[in-house]
Every structure is written in structure tokens, then in C-alpha cells.
Short mmCIF file of C-alpha atoms in Angstrom, two decimals:
data_model
loop_
_atom_site.label_atom_id
_atom_site.label_comp_id
_atom_site.label_asym_id
_atom_site.label_seq_id
_atom_site.Cartn_x
_atom_site.Cartn_y
_atom_site.Cartn_z
CA MET A 96 95.39 155.02 144.72
CA ILE A 97 97.20 153.31 142.61
CA ALA A 98 99.82 151.52 145.19
CA GLU A 99 101.97 150.28 142.32
CA LEU A 100 102.97 154.20 141.30
CA ARG A 101 103.49 155.21 145.46
CA ASP A 102 106.09 152.52 145.51
CA PRO A 103 109.63 153.45 145.62
CA GLU A 104 111.24 150.89 143.66
CA HIS A 105 108.49 151.03 140.73
CA LEU A 106 108.95 154.77 140.65
CA ARG A 107 113.14 153.93 140.17
CA SER A 108 112.06 151.89 137.44
CA LEU A 109 109.48 153.73 136.14
CA GLY A 110 112.85 156.55 136.00
CA ALA A 111 115.24 153.77 134.32
CA ALA A 112 112.24 153.09 131.94
CA GLU A 113 111.72 149.55 132.96
CA LEU A 114 108.31 148.49 132.97
CA SER A 115 107.12 145.56 135.04
CA PRO A 116 103.69 143.85 133.78
CA GLU A 117 102.67 145.40 136.89
CA LEU A 118 103.95 148.96 136.07
CA ILE A 119 102.05 149.23 132.77
CA ALA A 120 98.73 147.97 134.19
CA ALA A 121 99.41 150.65 136.28
CA VAL A 122 99.54 153.46 134.34
CA GLN A 123 97.04 152.33 132.29
CA ARG A 124 94.42 152.00 135.39
CA THR A 125 95.68 155.30 136.46
CA ALA A 126 95.43 156.92 133.50
CA PHE A 127 91.21 155.14 132.75
CA ALA A 128 90.73 156.57 136.25
CA ARG A 129 91.72 160.33 135.56
CA ARG A 130 89.68 160.25 132.67
CA ILE A 131 86.41 158.89 134.45
CA MET A 132 86.80 161.50 137.20
CA VAL A 133 87.56 164.29 134.94
CA LEU A 134 84.23 163.79 133.20
CA GLU A 135 82.54 162.89 136.18
CA LEU A 136 83.15 166.37 137.19
CA LEU A 137 82.08 167.84 134.09
CA ARG A 138 78.72 165.70 134.29
CA ARG A 139 78.25 167.14 138.18
CA GLU A 140 79.32 170.87 136.86
CA TYR A 141 77.22 171.04 133.65
CA ARG A 142 74.57 168.80 134.71
CA SER A 143 71.93 171.80 134.95
CA VAL A 144 72.60 173.52 131.33
CA THR A 145 70.32 174.59 128.93
CA ASP A 146 71.57 174.76 125.73
CA GLN A 147 70.92 171.80 123.56
CA THR A 148 74.26 171.02 122.12
CA SER A 149 75.76 171.11 125.98
CA ALA A 150 73.30 169.65 127.46
CA THR A 151 73.57 166.83 124.54
CA VAL A 152 77.34 166.34 125.64
CA VAL A 153 76.38 165.79 129.26
CA ARG A 154 73.60 162.64 128.31
CA LEU A 155 76.38 161.22 125.96
CA ILE A 156 79.00 161.37 128.64
CA GLU A 157 76.65 159.88 131.46
CA ALA A 158 75.90 157.44 128.92
CA TRP A 159 79.67 156.40 128.29
CA LEU A 160 80.48 156.52 132.33
CA THR A 161 77.22 154.70 132.69
CA ARG A 162 79.00 151.77 130.16
CA SER A 163 82.62 151.78 131.65
CA SER A 164 82.77 149.90 134.83
CA LYS A 165 86.09 147.94 133.28
CA MET A 166 88.88 149.17 130.91
CA PRO A 167 86.82 150.14 127.60
CA SER A 168 87.84 149.00 123.97
CA SER A 169 90.16 151.01 121.91
CA ARG A 170 87.37 153.28 120.48
CA SER A 171 86.09 154.49 123.66
CA PRO A 172 85.88 157.99 124.08
CA LEU A 173 86.79 157.41 127.46
CA THR A 174 90.35 156.08 126.23
CA ASP A 175 90.40 159.08 123.17
CA PRO A 176 93.47 161.25 123.72
CA PHE A 177 91.79 164.43 122.42
CA VAL A 178 88.89 163.51 125.12
CA GLY A 179 91.55 163.91 127.81
CA ILE A 180 92.91 167.20 126.11
CA TRP A 181 89.14 168.69 125.77
CA SER A 182 87.67 167.57 129.13
CA GLU A 183 90.95 168.77 130.90
CA GLY A 184 90.58 172.08 129.37
CA VAL A 185 86.79 172.64 130.16
CA LEU A 186 87.15 171.80 134.01
CA ARG A 187 90.23 174.55 134.01
CA GLY A 188 88.06 177.02 132.05
CA ASP A 189 90.30 177.05 128.91
CA ARG A 190 87.20 175.27 126.28
CA SER A 191 83.62 175.17 126.13
CA LEU A 192 81.76 171.89 126.54
CA SER A 193 80.25 172.08 123.15
CA GLU A 194 82.75 173.21 120.99
CA ALA A 195 83.64 171.89 117.85
CA GLY A 196 84.20 168.19 117.59
CA ALA A 197 83.10 167.54 121.21
CA VAL A 198 79.52 165.53 120.03
CA GLY A 199 81.28 163.80 117.21
CA ARG A 200 83.72 162.49 120.00
CA LEU A 201 81.16 161.28 122.47
CA ILE A 202 77.77 160.55 119.75
CA GLY A 203 79.19 156.80 120.12
CA ALA A 204 76.97 156.63 123.03
CA HIS A 205 74.17 157.46 120.78
CA ARG A 206 72.93 154.15 121.03
CA TRP A 207 72.38 154.10 124.91
CA LEU A 208 70.40 157.03 124.83
CA ASP A 209 66.37 157.03 125.59
CA GLU A 210 65.79 159.81 123.10
CA PRO A 211 67.39 160.34 119.75
CA VAL A 212 69.51 163.13 119.01
CA GLU A 213 69.14 166.46 116.36
CA LEU A 214 70.91 169.40 116.68
CA ASP A 215 73.44 171.57 114.67
CA VAL A 216 76.90 171.16 115.35
CA GLU A 217 79.69 173.12 113.95
CA LEU A 218 82.53 171.20 111.44
CA SER A 219 86.14 172.19 111.42
CA SER A 220 87.24 172.23 107.82
CA GLY A 221 84.12 171.46 106.36
CA ARG A 222 84.78 167.76 108.67
CA LEU A 223 82.96 166.29 111.46
CA HIS A 224 85.24 163.40 113.46
CA LEU A 225 83.49 160.62 114.20
CA PRO A 226 86.36 158.24 116.29
CA ALA A 227 83.27 155.37 117.32
CA TYR A 228 83.03 155.19 113.65
CA SER A 229 86.52 155.00 112.37
CA GLY A 230 86.52 158.14 110.20
CA SER A 231 85.02 161.46 109.26
CA ALA A 232 82.25 163.03 107.73
CA ARG A 233 83.13 165.89 105.10
CA LEU A 234 80.53 168.09 103.85
CA ASP A 235 82.95 171.34 102.94
CA THR A 236 80.38 173.72 105.20
CA GLU A 237 80.57 175.48 108.48
CA GLN A 238 77.20 173.59 110.10
CA ALA A 239 75.77 171.01 109.50
CA VAL A 240 73.00 169.11 111.49
CA LEU A 241 73.59 165.97 113.35
CA ARG A 242 70.63 163.11 114.25
CA ALA A 243 71.15 159.80 115.59
CA ASP A 244 68.40 157.08 117.36
CA GLY A 245 69.64 153.33 118.38
CA SER A 246 70.53 152.43 115.52
CA ARG A 247 71.83 155.30 112.99
CA VAL A 248 73.74 158.34 112.84
CA GLU A 249 73.45 161.43 109.74
CA VAL A 250 75.42 164.23 109.07
CA VAL A 251 73.27 166.48 106.49
CA ALA A 252 74.43 169.89 105.13
CA GLY A 253 72.01 171.08 102.13
CA GLY A 254 71.59 168.12 99.90
CA ALA A 255 74.83 166.89 101.07
CA SER A 256 74.81 163.76 103.76
CA VAL A 257 77.05 161.08 105.35
CA SER A 258 74.89 157.92 106.58
CA LEU A 259 76.35 155.47 108.99
CA MET A 260 74.10 152.28 110.04
CA ALA A 261 75.30 148.61 110.61
CA GLY A 262 78.45 149.02 109.58
CA GLU A 263 77.98 150.81 106.30
CA VAL A 264 78.57 154.25 105.06
CA GLN A 265 76.47 155.94 102.95
CA CYS A 266 77.14 159.59 100.96
CA SER A 267 74.78 161.48 99.18
CA GLY A 268 74.97 165.12 97.20
CA LEU A 269 79.01 166.65 97.20
CA ALA A 270 79.15 164.76 100.70
CA SER A 271 82.23 161.73 101.44
CA TRP A 272 83.59 159.75 104.11
CA SER A 273 87.75 160.05 105.24
CA PRO A 274 87.84 156.81 106.90
CA GLU A 275 91.29 157.19 109.42
CA GLN A 276 94.49 155.75 108.88
CA ARG A 277 95.79 153.05 110.76
CA VAL A 278 99.38 152.07 110.85
CA THR A 279 100.15 148.60 112.24
CA SER A 280 103.56 147.04 112.74
CA VAL A 281 104.68 143.72 113.99
CA ALA A 282 108.45 143.07 115.01
CA ASP A 283 110.02 139.71 116.73
CA GLY A 284 106.31 139.89 118.39
CA PHE A 285 105.83 142.92 119.71
CA SER A 286 102.99 145.24 118.18
CA LEU A 287 102.24 148.48 117.51
CA SER A 288 99.18 150.00 116.30
CA VAL A 289 99.20 153.30 115.19
CA LEU A 290 96.39 155.92 114.28
CA LEU A 291 97.58 158.48 111.71
CA SER A 292 94.95 161.48 113.25
CA ASN A 293 94.64 165.23 112.25
CA PHE A 294 90.79 165.07 111.80
CA ASP A 295 90.28 165.81 114.86
CA PRO A 296 90.06 169.76 115.49
CA LEU A 297 92.47 169.36 118.86
CA SER A 298 95.08 167.76 116.79
CA SER A 299 97.10 171.07 116.48
CA ALA A 300 96.51 170.83 120.70
CA VAL A 301 99.16 168.16 120.83
CA GLY A 302 102.46 170.49 120.02
CA PRO A 303 102.84 173.75 118.82
CA SER A 304 103.68 172.81 115.45
CA ARG A 305 100.84 172.69 113.05
CA SER A 306 98.80 169.85 112.37
CA ILE A 307 99.33 168.48 108.59
CA GLY A 308 96.93 166.71 105.93
CA LEU A 309 98.12 163.55 104.49
CA SER A 310 97.12 162.18 101.18
CA SER A 311 96.85 158.19 100.35
CA ALA A 312 100.56 158.14 98.76
CA ASP A 313 101.61 160.02 102.58
CA GLY A 314 100.01 157.70 104.72
CA GLU A 315 101.59 154.87 103.24
CA ARG A 316 105.04 156.52 103.27
CA TRP A 317 104.43 157.17 106.98
CA ALA A 318 103.17 153.59 107.48
CA VAL A 319 106.31 152.49 105.87
CA THR A 320 108.97 154.99 107.96
CA ILE A 321 106.70 154.11 111.19
CA GLY A 322 107.56 150.39 110.58
CA ARG A 323 110.80 150.61 110.07
CA ALA A 324 111.22 153.14 113.11
CA TRP A 325 109.21 150.42 115.43
CA GLU A 326 111.93 147.01 113.93
CA LEU A 327 114.53 149.60 115.77
CA VAL A 328 112.60 150.12 118.85
CA VAL A 329 112.11 146.69 119.15
CA SER A 330 115.72 145.61 117.89
CA ARG A 331 117.82 147.80 120.06
CA HIS A 332 115.77 149.60 122.47
CA ARG A 333 113.67 147.28 123.95
CA ARG A 334 112.75 149.11 127.29
CA HIS A 335 111.02 151.56 125.70
CA VAL A 336 108.77 149.21 123.31
CA ALA A 337 106.07 149.52 126.58
CA GLY A 338 106.67 153.12 127.15
CA VAL A 339 105.83 153.39 123.00
CA GLN A 340 102.67 150.95 122.81
CA LEU A 341 101.28 152.75 125.81
CA ALA A 342 101.47 156.31 125.07
CA ALA A 343 102.20 156.58 121.63
CA ASN A 344 98.44 154.95 119.88
CA VAL A 345 97.99 157.98 118.18
CA VAL A 346 99.80 160.00 115.67
CA VAL A 347 99.40 163.24 114.60
CA PRO A 348 101.41 164.23 111.62
CA GLN A 349 103.46 167.86 112.02
CA HIS A 350 104.61 170.16 109.96
CA SER A 351 108.79 171.19 110.85
CA PRO A 352 108.95 175.04 110.15
CA ASP A 353 113.19 173.58 109.21
CA PRO A 354 113.69 171.09 106.57
CA ASN A 355 116.22 169.94 108.40
CA ARG A 356 115.10 170.03 112.54
CA HIS A 357 112.68 167.24 113.07
CA VAL A 358 109.63 168.38 115.62
CA SER A 359 107.84 166.02 118.38
CA SER A 360 105.48 166.90 120.78
CA SER A 361 102.65 165.64 123.40
CA ASN A 362 100.21 167.51 125.67
CA ALA A 363 100.15 166.19 129.34
CA ASP A 364 96.59 165.57 129.21
CA GLY A 365 96.29 163.92 125.89
CA PHE A 366 97.69 160.18 127.10
CA GLY A 367 98.03 158.17 124.08
CA ALA A 368 99.05 161.32 121.56
CA VAL A 369 102.08 161.93 120.36
CA GLY A 370 103.01 164.35 117.67
CA VAL A 371 105.63 164.04 114.88
CA SER A 372 107.45 165.97 111.79
CA TYR A 373 108.45 163.30 109.18
CA THR A 374 111.74 161.81 108.42
CA GLU A 375 113.34 159.17 106.41
CA ASP A 376 115.94 159.76 109.31
CA VAL A 377 114.73 156.46 111.51
CA ALA A 378 116.42 157.05 114.04
CA THR A 379 115.43 160.25 114.71
CA LEU A 380 111.88 159.05 114.02
CA ALA A 381 112.53 156.25 116.87
CA LEU A 382 113.80 158.84 119.55
CA GLY A 383 110.80 160.57 118.59
CA LEU A 384 108.29 158.28 119.48
CA ALA A 385 109.92 157.17 122.60
CA HIS A 386 111.10 160.94 123.70
CA GLU A 387 107.50 161.74 123.66
CA ALA A 388 106.35 158.36 125.19
CA ARG A 389 108.77 159.24 128.30
CA HIS A 390 106.73 162.64 128.34
CA GLY A 391 103.05 160.81 128.87
CA LEU A 392 104.25 158.11 131.31
CA LEU A 393 105.33 161.00 133.45
CA SER A 394 102.04 162.72 133.20
CA VAL A 395 100.04 160.06 134.13
CA VAL A 396 102.32 159.74 137.48
CA LEU A 397 101.83 162.93 138.48
CA THR A 398 98.15 163.12 138.21
CA GLU A 399 98.67 160.79 140.99
CA VAL A 400 101.51 160.79 142.85
CA ASP A 401 103.67 164.40 144.17
CA LEU A 402 106.87 164.05 142.74
CA HIS A 403 107.57 167.36 143.65
CA HIS A 404 106.77 170.36 146.12
CA GLU A 405 104.88 173.24 144.37
CA ASP A 406 106.75 175.96 143.06
CA PRO A 407 105.85 177.14 139.67
CA THR A 408 108.95 179.85 139.74
CA PRO A 409 110.69 179.50 136.40
CA ARG A 410 114.15 179.53 137.24
CA PHE A 411 115.81 176.31 136.26
CA TYR A 412 118.41 175.72 133.62
CA ALA A 413 117.88 173.22 131.08
CA GLY A 414 119.88 172.62 127.85
CA TRP A 415 117.46 171.88 125.73
CA ARG A 416 115.41 175.30 126.21
CA PRO A 417 116.57 178.59 125.92
CA ASP A 418 114.40 179.77 128.73
CA PRO A 419 113.94 179.39 132.47
CA ARG A 420 111.75 176.07 133.71
CA PRO A 421 110.05 175.29 136.64
CA VAL A 422 110.91 172.17 138.59
CA GLU A 423 108.08 170.35 136.87
CA ALA A 424 109.37 171.47 133.23
CA LEU A 425 112.89 170.85 134.18
CA LEU A 426 111.45 167.32 135.64
CA GLN A 427 109.67 166.45 132.18
CA GLY A 428 113.09 167.48 130.22
CA VAL A 429 115.37 165.23 132.58
CA CYS A 430 112.40 162.28 131.77
CA ALA A 431 112.64 162.62 128.52
CA PHE A 432 116.90 163.14 127.71
CA ALA A 433 117.90 160.49 129.92
CA ALA A 434 116.06 158.62 127.49
CA VAL A 435 117.70 160.13 124.57
CA THR A 436 121.13 160.27 125.97
CA GLU A 437 120.94 156.25 126.55
CA PHE A 438 119.21 156.26 123.58
CA TRP A 439 122.30 157.78 121.47
CA ARG A 440 124.27 155.63 123.51
CA VAL A 441 122.90 152.45 122.29
CA GLU A 442 123.16 153.78 118.97
CA TYR A 443 126.56 155.11 119.16
CA GLY A 444 127.47 151.78 120.32
CA ALA A 445 126.61 149.90 117.04
CA ALA A 446 126.96 152.32 114.40
CA GLU A 447 129.68 150.97 112.23
CA ARG A 448 130.40 154.26 109.95
CA ALA A 449 132.55 156.48 110.79
CA ASP A 450 130.13 159.88 110.44
CA VAL A 451 127.04 158.36 111.94
CA ARG A 452 129.49 157.45 114.63
CA CYS A 453 130.23 160.51 114.78
CA ARG A 454 127.08 162.13 114.93
CA TYR A 455 125.76 159.58 117.55
CA SER A 456 128.65 160.58 119.71
CA ILE A 457 128.02 164.49 119.70
CA GLU A 458 124.43 163.79 120.49
CA LEU A 459 125.50 161.63 123.36
CA GLN A 460 128.03 163.55 124.86
CA ARG A 461 125.82 166.81 124.61
CA TRP A 462 122.52 165.22 126.07
CA PHE A 463 124.77 163.52 128.58
CA LEU A 464 125.68 166.52 130.09
CA GLN A 465 123.13 168.37 129.82
CA THR A 466 121.21 165.75 131.24
CA LEU A 467 123.80 165.05 134.32
CA GLU A 468 123.67 169.06 134.88
CA ALA A 469 119.90 168.88 134.91
CA ILE A 470 119.87 166.07 137.14
CA ASP A 471 121.89 167.86 139.80
CA GLN A 472 119.52 170.91 140.05
CA LEU A 473 116.96 168.38 140.27
CA LYS A 474 118.96 166.72 143.45
CA ASN A 475 119.59 169.56 145.00
CA SER A 476 116.73 171.81 144.81
CA GLY A 477 115.36 171.01 147.92
CA LEU A 478 111.54 170.56 145.92
CA MET A 479 111.89 167.03 145.45
CA THR A 480 109.84 164.79 147.72
CA ALA A 481 110.77 160.97 148.95
CA ALA A 482 108.78 159.88 145.92
CA GLY A 483 110.97 162.16 143.48
CA ARG A 484 113.85 161.49 144.72
CA GLY A 485 113.65 157.80 143.97
CA PHE A 486 112.09 158.66 140.56
CA VAL A 487 115.43 160.80 139.99
CA GLU A 488 117.71 158.08 140.79
CA GLY A 489 116.12 156.13 138.14
CA LEU A 490 116.96 158.62 135.17
CA SER A 491 120.26 158.61 136.73
CA ASP A 492 120.23 154.78 136.48
CA LEU A 493 118.64 155.75 132.71
CA LEU A 494 121.33 157.83 132.32
CA GLY A 495 124.50 156.11 132.89
CA SER A 496 127.99 157.05 133.10
CA ALA A 497 130.10 159.62 131.29
CA PRO A 498 130.65 158.71 127.06
CA GLU A 499 133.73 157.75 126.02
CA VAL A 500 134.27 160.25 122.73
CA GLU A 501 136.86 161.64 120.51
CA PRO A 502 139.04 164.30 122.10
CA GLU A 503 137.82 166.71 119.12
CA VAL A 504 133.94 165.95 120.17
CA ALA A 505 134.38 166.45 123.48
CA LEU A 506 135.94 169.73 122.57
CA ALA A 507 132.97 170.50 119.84
CA VAL A 508 130.54 169.55 122.76
CA ASP A 509 132.06 171.98 124.96
CA ASP A 510 131.62 174.97 122.65
CA LEU A 511 128.07 173.62 121.49
CA ILE A 512 127.29 174.65 125.74
CA ALA A 513 129.01 177.47 126.09
CA GLU A 514 126.75 179.07 122.95
CA HIS A 515 124.00 177.65 124.74
CA ARG A 516 124.82 179.15 128.23
CA VAL A 517 125.99 181.98 127.74
CA VAL A 518 122.69 183.09 125.16
CA TRP A 519 120.29 181.34 128.12
CA LEU A 520 122.33 183.92 130.11
CA ARG A 521 122.05 187.10 128.05
CA ASP A 522 118.35 186.56 127.68
CA THR A 523 117.59 185.51 131.41
CA ASN A 524 118.95 188.21 132.56
CA GLY A 525 117.81 190.87 129.81
CA PHE A 526 120.57 192.36 128.79
CA GLU A 527 120.47 194.70 126.06
CA LEU A 528 122.96 193.85 123.57
CA PHE A 529 124.04 195.00 119.64
CA THR A 530 123.76 192.20 117.21
CA PHE A 531 126.22 189.93 117.10
CA ALA A 532 127.75 186.62 115.06
CA PRO A 533 126.65 183.41 116.81
CA LEU A 534 128.95 182.79 119.59
CA THR A 535 131.64 179.64 119.38
CA THR A 536 133.26 179.58 122.77
CA LEU A 537 132.97 181.16 126.20
CA SER A 538 136.24 183.06 125.55
CA ASP A 539 134.87 184.43 122.67
CA ALA A 540 132.07 185.85 124.64
CA TRP A 541 134.43 188.51 126.60
CA ARG A 542 135.77 189.22 123.53
CA THR A 543 132.58 190.69 122.33
CA HIS A 544 132.08 192.39 125.96
CA PHE A 545 129.49 190.42 126.27
CA PHE A 546 128.77 191.50 129.89
CA ALA A 547 130.98 194.85 129.63
CA GLY A 548 129.66 196.83 132.45
CA ASN A 549 127.32 194.38 134.50
CA ASP A 550 127.59 191.93 137.17
CA ARG A 551 127.65 188.43 136.84
CA PRO A 552 126.75 186.51 139.23
CA ASN A 553 124.87 183.79 137.41
CA LEU A 554 128.17 182.88 135.78
CA HIS A 555 128.60 179.82 138.55
CA PRO A 556 132.44 178.54 138.44
CA THR A 557 130.86 175.10 137.59
CA ALA A 558 129.36 176.50 134.40
CA ARG A 559 132.36 177.90 133.38
CA ALA A 560 134.68 174.56 133.95
CA ILE A 561 131.85 172.56 132.12
CA ALA A 562 131.85 175.53 129.15
CA THR A 563 135.80 176.06 128.45
CA GLY A 564 136.21 172.40 129.25
CA GLN A 565 138.28 172.93 131.76
CA PRO A 566 137.23 171.38 135.10
CA ALA A 567 140.44 172.61 136.90
CA ARG A 568 139.00 175.88 136.27
CA ALA A 569 135.85 174.97 138.17
CA ALA A 570 137.52 176.36 141.96
CA ALA A 571 138.78 179.98 140.02
CA PRO A 572 138.32 182.64 142.30
CA GLY A 573 135.69 184.83 140.62
CA TRP A 574 133.76 186.32 138.02
CA GLU A 575 137.04 188.75 137.56
CA SER A 576 139.76 186.98 136.61
CA LEU A 577 137.70 186.47 133.60
CA ALA A 578 137.17 189.95 132.45
CA ARG A 579 140.36 190.37 131.22
CA ASP A 580 140.98 191.64 128.04
CA PRO A 581 141.47 187.76 126.43
CA GLU A 582 144.62 189.01 124.43
CA ASP A 583 146.60 189.52 127.31
CA GLY A 584 146.28 185.71 127.50
CA THR A 585 145.00 185.50 131.03
CA ALA A 586 141.22 184.73 130.51
CA ALA A 587 139.05 182.02 130.44
CA GLY A 588 139.48 179.90 127.76
CA ALA A 589 142.54 180.98 126.37
CA PRO A 590 145.65 178.25 125.33
#
């Protein structure tokens, strides 16, 4: 048990993104202990396997566990987020012990084995990623032979080979070696070292958006932009510095299906890795790193502390999702979007150009209202434990008070929220409706007879009030008063 993560004040501080050195150390120890435990469980469960690849994987796991009595180096698989994704998946039965990439992630332990290794390995896109050697062997084939003894690792396919020994790399035939691209940025004495990774077969498991390869020129472009994003985090968002340093050691470049939309993601099993798409909008990239770091930190805490009672029912509204969410997913969303709101609050206060201030104020107002609603749902759900209630109080502290924005911005945000809520209600209740133009206000929803012929008990009066920007209507008697034709001047949203 990690005592610091069970302390109510520490949990509240974590929710508020106030990471003390003690809390940082507790998160690191928890993540490391979890990785050790999962690998030990795999070793015990599979110690009797007979196929060569699986048996080799178990031998390598044993070697790493034997040598890991203290916090390992950054090159150890015990801190590799992809080892986390793989091992947790194998333990659940979602992945294979001997799947592509497994041996490559662990082969750095070969120097501690009593007997040499020689086995067939499956390559991913013609590559075998060897993180202990900071790169990938490329042979442009589907299968290769991996040999390793106490001093050398060799990957061979036909007449091509990659050999690694004493820090030297030798390639023959059509084989080549692709070194990892690492970005180190320093701002005001704070350092961020990030591995740009798309070589591991599990890069795609970091999020729904596919990972992309980078040329040398792409890598340089990413390095510059990540450096600028880090400078912004350090200069104006100091409370997120430690979180990004802890949870964004590996950045997986991702493809955005919409060129006008930035994507970011993370995997609860892969603490230390985040996925982001490229953008030259430094504030958006900085926010993406901070956002995903919050998810990673909470995922670590949830392996140690019960913040909520078990309830997998997807029934909560989240203003950033199109679908109902279970309590843990809602908590994860609030953890991230409380930070999103606070980020835009700071940026709004610092912006000088009118158009930039307008954009930031919309982001601020929108996410404040949606996150506030989600926090209220958590508090009133009856599902939060005492520890969880303390954490949520910290989230409320981070969210802060209602922002002051221009009336036009407030009205525009009310429309955005109204549209999202109405579409969410439609999809949640499974209404079969004709095709319609995107909604603008809730009164427009009535005009399209969106709910015609359907009872609508889920449209809570508070939701109507927030959506229409008329708090006085929060006490409206019932949905019947809103069902009249808008043309008679008495429907919701009518002047």
C-alpha cells in the first residue's frame, strides 16, 4: 500500500493538480509496483509453458524481475508503457504472451541469461523494436530469427542482418537500423525528455487514432513544436509541469481524421505514453499533453485506491462525449476537463488579441459549464467513496469559480451546450428521426418536433435552464409547458 495515495489531503491535492514531491514519488512507486506485480503474475501463470517463444518471454521476465529491487532506469521494460499495455492485456486475456513485439521489449535481459536465445520472431511492418537499444531493426520481412547471448543481439532474415554489440550497430544486406527520436526540452530549469515513438506494435493501442511514421524532417518539426509547448506549460501552467514530466515520457504521433481537429489519447495500462496529433497551435498541443497526463495520473491512483463504488452502468451525461458514461469514465473525464478549464482560464487572462481572447473565452465557458455539471453528477451519484469525495473536492478547486465572459460568448456557449444535450438525448433514448439540420438552440429542437409523440422525462428542468440560458426557468413545472408550438411565443427559448 502506498500511504500517500490514501491520504485525503493528498488526494484532494492530486485532484487540484498540486503535486508535492511526496505525491510525485508516491505515483512513481505505485506505477512501478503495479508493473512488477503484473509481470510476477504472468511469470507464475505461464511458468509451465512449453512453446519456445512463450518460454523465452517467461525467462526474460524472470531476469528483469530478479534485477529490479529498486526503481529501474528509463531503458528498463519495467518503466516501458508498452510493456504495461501488453502485460495487462495478457493478464486479462486480451493479448498473447508471445505476440509480435513481446520478445523485443524484453530482450535487453539476454545478458543475464544462462543460455543463449535463438527463436523465430514476428516483425511488425518489417521491424523489430528493441527499446533497450534505443531503436528498431528493419528487415522488410514478416519473420526473422533473433539470436542473443551474453554480449550480442542479432536479427537475421535471409541474407540481411542487424547486429548489436558493445554499443555498435552493424547491418548487412538490405537490413537497416532506425534509431529512436528523442526530444529534450528545457525551460526555466525544467526538463522534459520525450521519446517520439511509432515503432512499437502497440503504438496504435495508445488511442483510437492511428499512429504515423515520422521522417527526419518530421521529427525535427515535432521537436521544435513540443519544445514550444513545454515552454508554455512551464511559463504559465506550472501546476501541470510535474504531471507532464511523469506521464508523457513517450509521445506517439497520431493521425487526425479531421485536419481542423487536434486529437489526443492515452491508455490506462500504459502510464508514461500519450498520443497526440501534430499542430502548430502551441496552446492546443500544450493542453493535449497536460490533458492526457491527468488521465495517466488518475489511472495510476485507481490501481491503488477505490475512489468510487463499482457500477459499470453507462448512465451519466458528459458534455465532451456523445454517449452515456459509467462512473469511472465520468470521473476520468472530469479529472481531465477540470484541468482543461483551468488551462483556458489562464490563457484567456493572458491573451491580448481580440480574436484569440474570443476563442479562449468560448473554450473556458463551455468546459466550465460542462465540467461543473459533471462534478455535480459525481457528488450526487452516491457512488463516490470517502477518498473519491476528497478527490472530487480537489477537482472543484481546480475548476474554480464561474468565469466572466462577454454576453455574446455566454449565449453562443449556451447554444453549443443545448445542441449537444439534445443530440445526446436523442441518441441515448434511441429515437428514430428524420434527417435534420444541426440544431442551434433548444427551441429549435421543439420546432423540428424532435420529441413529437414521445414522453421526455430525461429532459431535466435544470438542463433546459442551462441549455436556453434562462436560469429562472429551472423551476419550470414540466415538459408540457415546453411542448407548445414555438410560434405562440410561450415555448422554451421564445423571447
